[in-house]
Each structure stands twice: as C-alpha cells, then as structure tokens.
Coordinates of C-alpha atoms and ligand atoms in Angstrom, one line a residue:
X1 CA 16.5 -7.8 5.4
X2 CA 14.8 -5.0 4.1
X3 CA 15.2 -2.6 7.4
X4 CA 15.7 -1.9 10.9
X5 CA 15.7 0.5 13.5
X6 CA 15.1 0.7 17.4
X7 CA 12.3 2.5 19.7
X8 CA 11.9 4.2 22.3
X9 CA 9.9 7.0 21.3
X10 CA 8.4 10.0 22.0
X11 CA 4.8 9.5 23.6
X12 CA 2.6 12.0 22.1
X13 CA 2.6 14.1 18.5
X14 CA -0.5 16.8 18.6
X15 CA -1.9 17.6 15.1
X16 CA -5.6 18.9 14.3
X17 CA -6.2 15.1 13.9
X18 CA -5.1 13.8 17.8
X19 CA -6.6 16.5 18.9
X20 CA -9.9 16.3 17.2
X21 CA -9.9 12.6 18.0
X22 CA -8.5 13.0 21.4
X23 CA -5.7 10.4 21.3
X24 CA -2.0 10.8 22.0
X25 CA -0.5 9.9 18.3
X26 CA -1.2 10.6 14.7
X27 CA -1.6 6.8 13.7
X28 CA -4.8 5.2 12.8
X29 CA -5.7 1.5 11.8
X30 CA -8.1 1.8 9.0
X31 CA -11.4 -0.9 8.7
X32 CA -10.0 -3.9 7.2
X33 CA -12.6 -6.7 6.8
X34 CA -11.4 -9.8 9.4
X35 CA -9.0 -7.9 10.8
X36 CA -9.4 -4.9 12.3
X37 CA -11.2 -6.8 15.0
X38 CA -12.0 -5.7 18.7
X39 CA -8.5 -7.3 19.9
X40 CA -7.2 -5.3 17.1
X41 CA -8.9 -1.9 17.5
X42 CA -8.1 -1.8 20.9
X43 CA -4.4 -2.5 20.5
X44 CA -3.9 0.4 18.8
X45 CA -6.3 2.5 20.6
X46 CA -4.2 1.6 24.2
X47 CA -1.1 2.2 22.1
X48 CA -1.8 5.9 21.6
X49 CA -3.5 5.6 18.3
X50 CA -7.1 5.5 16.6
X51 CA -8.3 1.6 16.0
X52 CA -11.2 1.3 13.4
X53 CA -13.4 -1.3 13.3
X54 CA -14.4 -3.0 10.3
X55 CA -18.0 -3.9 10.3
X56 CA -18.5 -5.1 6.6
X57 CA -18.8 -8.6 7.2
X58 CA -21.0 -8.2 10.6
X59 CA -24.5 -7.6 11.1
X60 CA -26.1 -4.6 13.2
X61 CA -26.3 -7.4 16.3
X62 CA -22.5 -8.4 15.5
X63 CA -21.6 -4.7 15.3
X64 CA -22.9 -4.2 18.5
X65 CA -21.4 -6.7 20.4
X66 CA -17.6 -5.8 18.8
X67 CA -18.1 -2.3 20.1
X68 CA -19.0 -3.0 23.6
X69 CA -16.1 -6.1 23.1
X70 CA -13.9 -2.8 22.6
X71 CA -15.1 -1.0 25.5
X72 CA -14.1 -4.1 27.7
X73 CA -10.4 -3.8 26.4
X74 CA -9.9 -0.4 26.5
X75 CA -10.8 3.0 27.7
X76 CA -9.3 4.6 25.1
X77 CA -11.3 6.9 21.8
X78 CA -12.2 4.4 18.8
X79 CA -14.2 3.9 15.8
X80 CA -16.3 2.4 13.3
X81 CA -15.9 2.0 9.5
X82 CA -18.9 1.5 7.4
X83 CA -18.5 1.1 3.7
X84 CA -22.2 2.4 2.9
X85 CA -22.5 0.5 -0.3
X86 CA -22.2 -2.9 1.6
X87 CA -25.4 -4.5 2.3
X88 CA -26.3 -4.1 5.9
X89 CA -23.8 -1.0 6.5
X90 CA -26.6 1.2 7.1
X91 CA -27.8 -0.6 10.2
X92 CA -24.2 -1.1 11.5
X93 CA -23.5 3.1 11.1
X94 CA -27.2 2.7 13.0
X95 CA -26.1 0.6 15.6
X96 CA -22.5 2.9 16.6
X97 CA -24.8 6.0 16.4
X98 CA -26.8 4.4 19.0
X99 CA -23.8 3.2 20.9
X100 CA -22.2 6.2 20.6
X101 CA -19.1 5.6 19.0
X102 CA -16.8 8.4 19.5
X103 CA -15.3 8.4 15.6
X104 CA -17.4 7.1 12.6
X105 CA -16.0 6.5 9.3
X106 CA -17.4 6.0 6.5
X107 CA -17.1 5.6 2.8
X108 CA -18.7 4.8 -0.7
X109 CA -21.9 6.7 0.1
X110 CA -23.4 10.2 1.1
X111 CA -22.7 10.5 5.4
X112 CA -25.0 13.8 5.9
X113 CA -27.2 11.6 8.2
X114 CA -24.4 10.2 10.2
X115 CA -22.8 13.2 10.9
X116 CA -25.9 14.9 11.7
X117 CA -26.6 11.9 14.0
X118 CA -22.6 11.9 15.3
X119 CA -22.7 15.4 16.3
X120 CA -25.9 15.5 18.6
X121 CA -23.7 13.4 21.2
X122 CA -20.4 14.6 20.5
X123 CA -19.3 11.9 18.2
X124 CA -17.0 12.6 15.0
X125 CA -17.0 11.9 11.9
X126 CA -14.0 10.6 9.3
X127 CA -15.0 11.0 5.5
X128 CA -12.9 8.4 3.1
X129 CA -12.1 10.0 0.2
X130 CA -10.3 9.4 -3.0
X131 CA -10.9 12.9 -5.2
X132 CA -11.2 16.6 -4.6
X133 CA -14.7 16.3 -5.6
X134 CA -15.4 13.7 -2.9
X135 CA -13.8 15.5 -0.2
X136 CA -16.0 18.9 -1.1
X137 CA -18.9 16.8 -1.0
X138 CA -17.7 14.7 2.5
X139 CA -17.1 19.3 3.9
X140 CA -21.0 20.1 2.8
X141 CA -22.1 16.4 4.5
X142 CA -20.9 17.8 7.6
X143 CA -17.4 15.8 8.1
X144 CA -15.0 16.8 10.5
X145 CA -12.3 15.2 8.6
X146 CA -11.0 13.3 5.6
X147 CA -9.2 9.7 5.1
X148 CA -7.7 10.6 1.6
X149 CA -6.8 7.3 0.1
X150 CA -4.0 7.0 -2.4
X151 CA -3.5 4.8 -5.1
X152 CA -0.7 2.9 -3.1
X153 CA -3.2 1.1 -0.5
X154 CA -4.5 -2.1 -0.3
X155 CA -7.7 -2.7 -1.4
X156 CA -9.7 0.6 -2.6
X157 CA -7.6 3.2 -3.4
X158 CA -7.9 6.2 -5.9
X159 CA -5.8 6.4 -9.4
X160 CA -3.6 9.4 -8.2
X161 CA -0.4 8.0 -5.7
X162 CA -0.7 9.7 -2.0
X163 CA 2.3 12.0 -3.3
X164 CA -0.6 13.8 -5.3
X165 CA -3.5 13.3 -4.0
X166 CA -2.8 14.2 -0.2
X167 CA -1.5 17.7 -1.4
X168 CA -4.4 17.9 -3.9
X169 CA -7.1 17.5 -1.5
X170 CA -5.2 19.8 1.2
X171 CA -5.8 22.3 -1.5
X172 CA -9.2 21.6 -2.2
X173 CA -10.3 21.2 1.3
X174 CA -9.7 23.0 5.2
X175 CA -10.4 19.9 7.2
X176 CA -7.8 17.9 9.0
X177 CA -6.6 14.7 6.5
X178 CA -5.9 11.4 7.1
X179 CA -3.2 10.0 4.7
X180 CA -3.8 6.7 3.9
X181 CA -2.2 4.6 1.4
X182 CA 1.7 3.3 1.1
X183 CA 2.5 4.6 4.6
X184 CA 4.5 1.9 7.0
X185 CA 6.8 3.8 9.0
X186 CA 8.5 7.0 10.5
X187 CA 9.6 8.6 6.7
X188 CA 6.3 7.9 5.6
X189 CA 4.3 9.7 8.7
X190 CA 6.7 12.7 7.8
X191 CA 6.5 12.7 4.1
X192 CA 2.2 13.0 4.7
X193 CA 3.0 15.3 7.3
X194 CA 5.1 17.5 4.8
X195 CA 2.4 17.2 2.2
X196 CA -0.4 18.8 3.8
X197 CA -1.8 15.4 6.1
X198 CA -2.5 15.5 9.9
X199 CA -2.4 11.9 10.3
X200 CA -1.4 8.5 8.9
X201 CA -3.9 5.4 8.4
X202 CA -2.0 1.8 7.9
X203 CA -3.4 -0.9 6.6
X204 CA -0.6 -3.3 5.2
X205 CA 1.8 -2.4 8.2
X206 CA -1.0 -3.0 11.2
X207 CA -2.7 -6.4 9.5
X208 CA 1.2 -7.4 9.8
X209 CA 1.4 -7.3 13.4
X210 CA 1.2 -9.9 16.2
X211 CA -1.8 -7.9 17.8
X212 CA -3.2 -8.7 14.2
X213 CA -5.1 -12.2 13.4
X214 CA -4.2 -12.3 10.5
X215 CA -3.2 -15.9 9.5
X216 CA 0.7 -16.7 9.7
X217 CA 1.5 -18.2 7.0
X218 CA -0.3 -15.3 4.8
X219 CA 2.2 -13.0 7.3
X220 CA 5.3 -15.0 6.0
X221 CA 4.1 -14.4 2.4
X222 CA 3.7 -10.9 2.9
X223 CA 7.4 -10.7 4.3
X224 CA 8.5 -12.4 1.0
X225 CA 7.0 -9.7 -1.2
X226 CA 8.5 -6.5 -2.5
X227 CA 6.6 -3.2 -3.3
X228 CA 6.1 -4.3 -7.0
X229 CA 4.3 -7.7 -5.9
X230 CA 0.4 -6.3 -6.4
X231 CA -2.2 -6.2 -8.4
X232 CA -5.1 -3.3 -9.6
X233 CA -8.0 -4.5 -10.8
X234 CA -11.8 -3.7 -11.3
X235 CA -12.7 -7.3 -11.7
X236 CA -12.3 -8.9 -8.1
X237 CA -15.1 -6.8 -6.8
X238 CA -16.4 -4.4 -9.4
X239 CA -14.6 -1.4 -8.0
X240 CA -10.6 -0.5 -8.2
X241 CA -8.6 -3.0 -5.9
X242 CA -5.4 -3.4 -4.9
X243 CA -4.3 -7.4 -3.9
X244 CA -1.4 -9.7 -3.4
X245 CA -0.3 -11.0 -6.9
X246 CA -0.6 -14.4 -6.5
X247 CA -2.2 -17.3 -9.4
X248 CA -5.6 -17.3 -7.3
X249 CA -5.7 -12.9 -7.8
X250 CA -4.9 -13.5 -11.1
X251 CA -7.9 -15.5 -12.3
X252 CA -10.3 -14.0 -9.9
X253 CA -9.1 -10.5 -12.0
X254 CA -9.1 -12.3 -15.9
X255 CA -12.7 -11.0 -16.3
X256 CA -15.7 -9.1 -14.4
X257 CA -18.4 -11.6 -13.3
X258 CA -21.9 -12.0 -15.3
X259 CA -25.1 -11.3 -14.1
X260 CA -26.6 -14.5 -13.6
X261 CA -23.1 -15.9 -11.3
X262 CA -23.7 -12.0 -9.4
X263 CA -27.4 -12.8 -8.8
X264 CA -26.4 -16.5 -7.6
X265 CA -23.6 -15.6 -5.2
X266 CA -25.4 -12.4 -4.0
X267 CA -28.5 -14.9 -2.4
X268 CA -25.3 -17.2 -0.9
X269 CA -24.3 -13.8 -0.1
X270 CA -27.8 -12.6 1.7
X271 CA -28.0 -15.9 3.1
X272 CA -24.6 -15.7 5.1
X273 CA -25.4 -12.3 6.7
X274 CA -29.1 -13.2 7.6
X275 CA -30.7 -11.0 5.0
X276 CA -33.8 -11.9 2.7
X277 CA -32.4 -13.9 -0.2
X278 CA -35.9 -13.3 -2.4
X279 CA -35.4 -9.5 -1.8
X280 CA -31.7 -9.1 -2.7
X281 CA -31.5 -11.7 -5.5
X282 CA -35.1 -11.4 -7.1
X283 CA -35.6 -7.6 -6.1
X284 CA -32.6 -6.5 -7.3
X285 CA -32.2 -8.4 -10.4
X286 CA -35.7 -6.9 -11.3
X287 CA -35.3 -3.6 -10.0
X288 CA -31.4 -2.1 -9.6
X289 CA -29.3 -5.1 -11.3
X290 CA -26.4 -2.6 -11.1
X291 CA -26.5 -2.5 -7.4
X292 CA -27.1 -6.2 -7.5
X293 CA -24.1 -6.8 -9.4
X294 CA -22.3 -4.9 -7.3
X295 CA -23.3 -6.4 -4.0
X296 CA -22.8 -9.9 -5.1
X297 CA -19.5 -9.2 -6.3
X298 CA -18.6 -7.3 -3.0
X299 CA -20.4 -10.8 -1.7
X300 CA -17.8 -13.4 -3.9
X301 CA -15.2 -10.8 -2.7
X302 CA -15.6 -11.0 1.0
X303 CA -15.6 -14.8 1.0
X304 CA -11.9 -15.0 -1.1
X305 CA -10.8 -12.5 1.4
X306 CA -11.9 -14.3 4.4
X307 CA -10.3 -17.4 2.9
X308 CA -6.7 -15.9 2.8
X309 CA -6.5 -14.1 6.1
X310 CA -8.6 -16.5 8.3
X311 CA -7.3 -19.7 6.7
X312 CA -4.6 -19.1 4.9
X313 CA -6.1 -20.2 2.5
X314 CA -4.5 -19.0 -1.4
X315 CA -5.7 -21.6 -3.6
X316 CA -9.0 -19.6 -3.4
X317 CA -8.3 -16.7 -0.9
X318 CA -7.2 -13.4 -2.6
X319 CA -5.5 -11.2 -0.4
X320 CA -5.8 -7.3 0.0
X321 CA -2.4 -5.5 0.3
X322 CA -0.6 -2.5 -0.7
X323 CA 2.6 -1.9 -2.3
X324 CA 4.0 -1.0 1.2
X325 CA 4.2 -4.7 1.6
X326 CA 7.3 -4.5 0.5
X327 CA 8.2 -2.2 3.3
X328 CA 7.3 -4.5 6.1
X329 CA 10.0 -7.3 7.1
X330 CA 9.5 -7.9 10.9
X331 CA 6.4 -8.9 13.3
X332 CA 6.0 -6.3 16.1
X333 CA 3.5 -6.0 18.2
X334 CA 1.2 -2.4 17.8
X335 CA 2.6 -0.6 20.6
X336 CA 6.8 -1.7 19.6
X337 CA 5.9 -0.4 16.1
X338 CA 4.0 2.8 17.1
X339 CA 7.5 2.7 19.2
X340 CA 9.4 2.7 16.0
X341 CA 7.6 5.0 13.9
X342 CA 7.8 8.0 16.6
X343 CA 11.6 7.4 16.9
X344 CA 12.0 7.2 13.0
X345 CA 10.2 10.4 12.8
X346 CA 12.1 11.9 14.8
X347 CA 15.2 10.6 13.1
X348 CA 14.1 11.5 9.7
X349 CA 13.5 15.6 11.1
X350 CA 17.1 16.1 12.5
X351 CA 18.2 14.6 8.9
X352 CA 16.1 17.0 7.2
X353 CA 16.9 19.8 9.7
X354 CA 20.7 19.2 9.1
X355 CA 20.9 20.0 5.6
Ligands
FMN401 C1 -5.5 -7.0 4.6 C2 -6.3 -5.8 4.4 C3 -7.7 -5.8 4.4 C4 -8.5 -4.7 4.1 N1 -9.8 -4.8 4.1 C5 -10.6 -3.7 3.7 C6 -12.0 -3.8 3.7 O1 -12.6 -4.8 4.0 N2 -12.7 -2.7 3.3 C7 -12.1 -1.6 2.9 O2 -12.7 -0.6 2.6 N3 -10.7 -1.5 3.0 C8 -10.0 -2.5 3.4 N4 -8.6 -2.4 3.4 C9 -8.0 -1.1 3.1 C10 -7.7 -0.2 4.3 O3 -8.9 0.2 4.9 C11 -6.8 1.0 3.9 O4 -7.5 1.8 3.0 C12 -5.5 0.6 3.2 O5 -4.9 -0.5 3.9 C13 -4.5 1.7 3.3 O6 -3.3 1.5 2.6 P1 -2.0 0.7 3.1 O7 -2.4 -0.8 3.1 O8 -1.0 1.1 2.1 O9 -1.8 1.1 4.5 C14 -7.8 -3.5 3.8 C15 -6.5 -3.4 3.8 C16 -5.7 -4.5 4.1 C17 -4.2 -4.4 4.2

C-alpha cells in the first residue's frame, strides 16, 4: 500500500481562486476527454470544488446538452474546457458563451474573444498555460486566471516540472494560478500553495475515482503503477504527451505519423464528429497540411484514448496519465477524497509549523 490517511475536513479554504470562482475549496477537475463528464463535473462541483467539462470529443449540440445535463445535477459554479486547436472547439466555447457558463477554460489558442464574450455576463475566464510567455499573452487576452501546467501531468504538460514552472509564472504574472500537474493529495495542495498557486487542478487523482467512468479494469492498472511508469512523447498526437507506459503507448510513440495516414484518419476523423470530410481532408491537405496533420493526429489520438478509458481496451487504447499515478492507491468517491485532501493539508501545516 502506497498510503493512507482519514477525513473529516475542514469545509471551505478561501484563495483568490475560490473566491474568483465562487466555490468553497481550492480543487478543480481539469477537462479530460471521456471523463470529465456531466456526472463527473458535477461531483466535484457539489463537493465544494470547480468540475470542468471536457468538450473535445463533442459537438456544439453535444456541448450543449452536457451543460444543461450539469445544471440538472447541481447548482453549484462550473466550467467548460475548450482546447481551441481541436476541430469544432470554436463552436463549443460558442455554445457555453451562449449558455453562459460561469468559468471557461481554454487552451492551445488566442482567448481574447472569449473573454471579451465571458465578461459581458459575468462569466470567467481560466487561461492554460505552460510558459511565462503564454501566461503574458493569456493577462493581455483578458484572463482572469491561469491553469499553469507542469511537466508532471498527464497528457499535455510543459518541459519545466510544476516545482519551476508554478513559481516561474507567479513571477511573471499577477493573476491567481491554477497548479496543475503531479498534484494528488493534501502535501501537494500545500507545496503549490507554497510556490506561488491559488489552486490545484487534478487529473490522474479525480479520473481515479468512483464518481469517475473511467473503465475498471484501466483503474486497477493505474493502482499497479508507480510514479516512474509514463511515457513523454511528441508522436502520439503531434504535441508533448504524457501516457501510461504500456506495449500499445510504445508503438503508437516509435514514429510521428505521415501525411497521407493524417489526411486518411483526419476524414474518419471529420466523419465521426459530423463535419465536412471534403473540407478537412481535401482543404487542408491543399491549403494548411500542417494544421491537417495536426488535427488528424489529434483525430487517431482521441480514438486510442477512448478505447482505454471507455473499454478498457489496451491492445489499442493508449492511456493519458501523470506520474502522480503512482500516488494514487485507493477508489474514493470525490467528496471522501476532497475529504482527505483538506485534512492532509491541514496535517502537513502543523508539521511545517512545528519545526
Ligand atoms: C485520463 C486523462 C485524460 C485527459 N484528457 C485530456 C484531454 O482530453 N485534453 C487535455 O487537454 N487534457 C487532458 N488531460 C490532462 C488534464 O487536463 C490535466 O492537465 C492533467 O491531468 C493534470 O495533471 P495530473 O494528471 O498530474 O493531475 C487528461 C488527463 C487524464 C488523467
């Protein structure tokens, strides 16, 4: 057993971050593709927290229906998570601008139109970022905060660890931060705290949850794994990205994917969410094949992804987690673990205040 400790806890911590947000604890769920779901978002929304939802896999009519699925289970502040560069994450930020979704996060792409839109009703808006240059350039966008995401985390994070980065950032910018990246309990909510962050985002810890659907036997494999039991690669969908190591990560990192296999699983792609194949494959070979290239592997990507955490599936699922896998040995449900954490953080300021 890796670790254990009891709740009860305390039932609110105000930072810049709960209080910008309007919620009782400094812990968010980030978007995480399949997962953070409405059953999800609101879990941790009713347990004092921020839920996200991810909207990369869901069109602008899907989007819209998750965020008035959220409404029905909870009364609580939430948000949205767009990943800009995703096809179709345009008219999802559209859609929660018009549903007026109280936070808005987005990343991979400029936000100055979402915050301007955000801000006529009130709304707010959370900047990922993974360099000082990106978080000056979230401030003159108009962001009211920063997710600053360390190399640790699952999926997307920057090269610098969270024990730089978050520090860095607080130096290069005044708004309230997000930590994200390798945090998974009490001590880690206290080490962000310490380094300059107003809040933690957790994405390993929450997707192991039973409010979380992810699939149980990926769960059990994630309780197997230690901290050292990841891989980074650019070659799974053409950007830095952390994953299980298992045999199916390793081939789908061996090498990047070729234009004509991109232009092919972009159309499957374009065909799955609705959109015109001739304009995504055709078009963008022709005009951006970059952005095609990009989009199909973020389209081969989503599919492996799906595969592991709806199916189990890891003969050809590939599964996003961070190294704080190797943190996380139990099953709780989001409101015993927010629980937890708050007690542990408590614990771990006498222990510092003793010596
Ligand atoms: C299973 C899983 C799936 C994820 N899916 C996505 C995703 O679809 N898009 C994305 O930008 N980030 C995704 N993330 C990354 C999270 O948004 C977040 O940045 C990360 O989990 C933070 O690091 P941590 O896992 O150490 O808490 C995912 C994370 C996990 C654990």
């Amino acid at each position: 057993m890796k670790r254990h400790c009891k709740p009860p806890a305390p039932a609110s911590m105000q930072t810049a971050i709960t209080r910008l947000f309007g919620i009782q604890l400094p812990l968010l769920c980030p978007g995480m593709s399949y997962i953070a779901t409405p059953e999800l978002v609101a879990a941790v929304s009713n347990a004092g927290g921020l839920g996200i939802l991810a909207t990369g896999p869901l069109s602008a009519n899907a989007t819209r229906a998750a965020i008035r699925r959220i409404r029905e289970l909870t009364d609580k502040p939430f948000g949205i998570g767009c990943t800009l560069m995703m096809p179709g994450a345009a008219d999802n930020a559209k859609a929660a601008l018009e549903e007026q979704v109280p936070v808005i996060n987005y990343s991979l792409g400029k936000g100055d139109w979402i915050a301007e839109a955000a801000h006529r009703y009130g709304g707010k808006v959370l900047a990922t970022v993974v360099t000082e240059k990106h978080a000056k350039s979230a401030e003159k966008c108009g962001a009211d905060a920063l997710l600053v995401t360390g190399h640790e985390a699952a999926a997307h994070g920057g090269s610098v660890t969270s024990l730089v980065l978050i520090p860095a950032i607080r130096r290069a910018s005044s708004l309230p931060i997000v930590a994200a990246g390798g945090f998974a309990d009490g001590a880690g909510l206290m080490a962000a705290m310490a380094l300059g962050a107003d809040a933690v985002a957790m994405g390993s810890r929450l997707a192991m949850t039973r409010d979380s659907p992810v699939h149980a036997s990926t769960k059990d494999m994630v309780l197997q794994r230690g901290v050292g039991d990841t891989l980074y690669s650019k070659n799974f969908d053409g950007l830095w990205c952390r994953m299980m190591d298992t045999p199916a990560a390793r081939r789908a990192c061996r090498k990047p994917l070729g234009l004509i296999p991109a232009a092919f699983r972009a159309s499957q792609m374009a065909r799955r969410m609705g959109m015109p194949v001739m304009k995504v494959a055709i078009g963008g070979m022709l005009s951006q094949p970059q952005a095609l290239r990009q989009l199909a592997l973020f389209g081969a990507a989503t599919e492996s992804i799906r595969l592991a955490i709806q199916e189990g599936d890891h003969e050809k699922g590939v599964q996003l987690i961070g190294q704080a896998q190797g943190l996380i040995d139990d099953l709780p449900s989001v409101a015993e673990l927010f629980a937890r954490i708050m007690s542990e953080a408590q614990a771990c300021r006498d222990r510092i205040a003793s010596f």
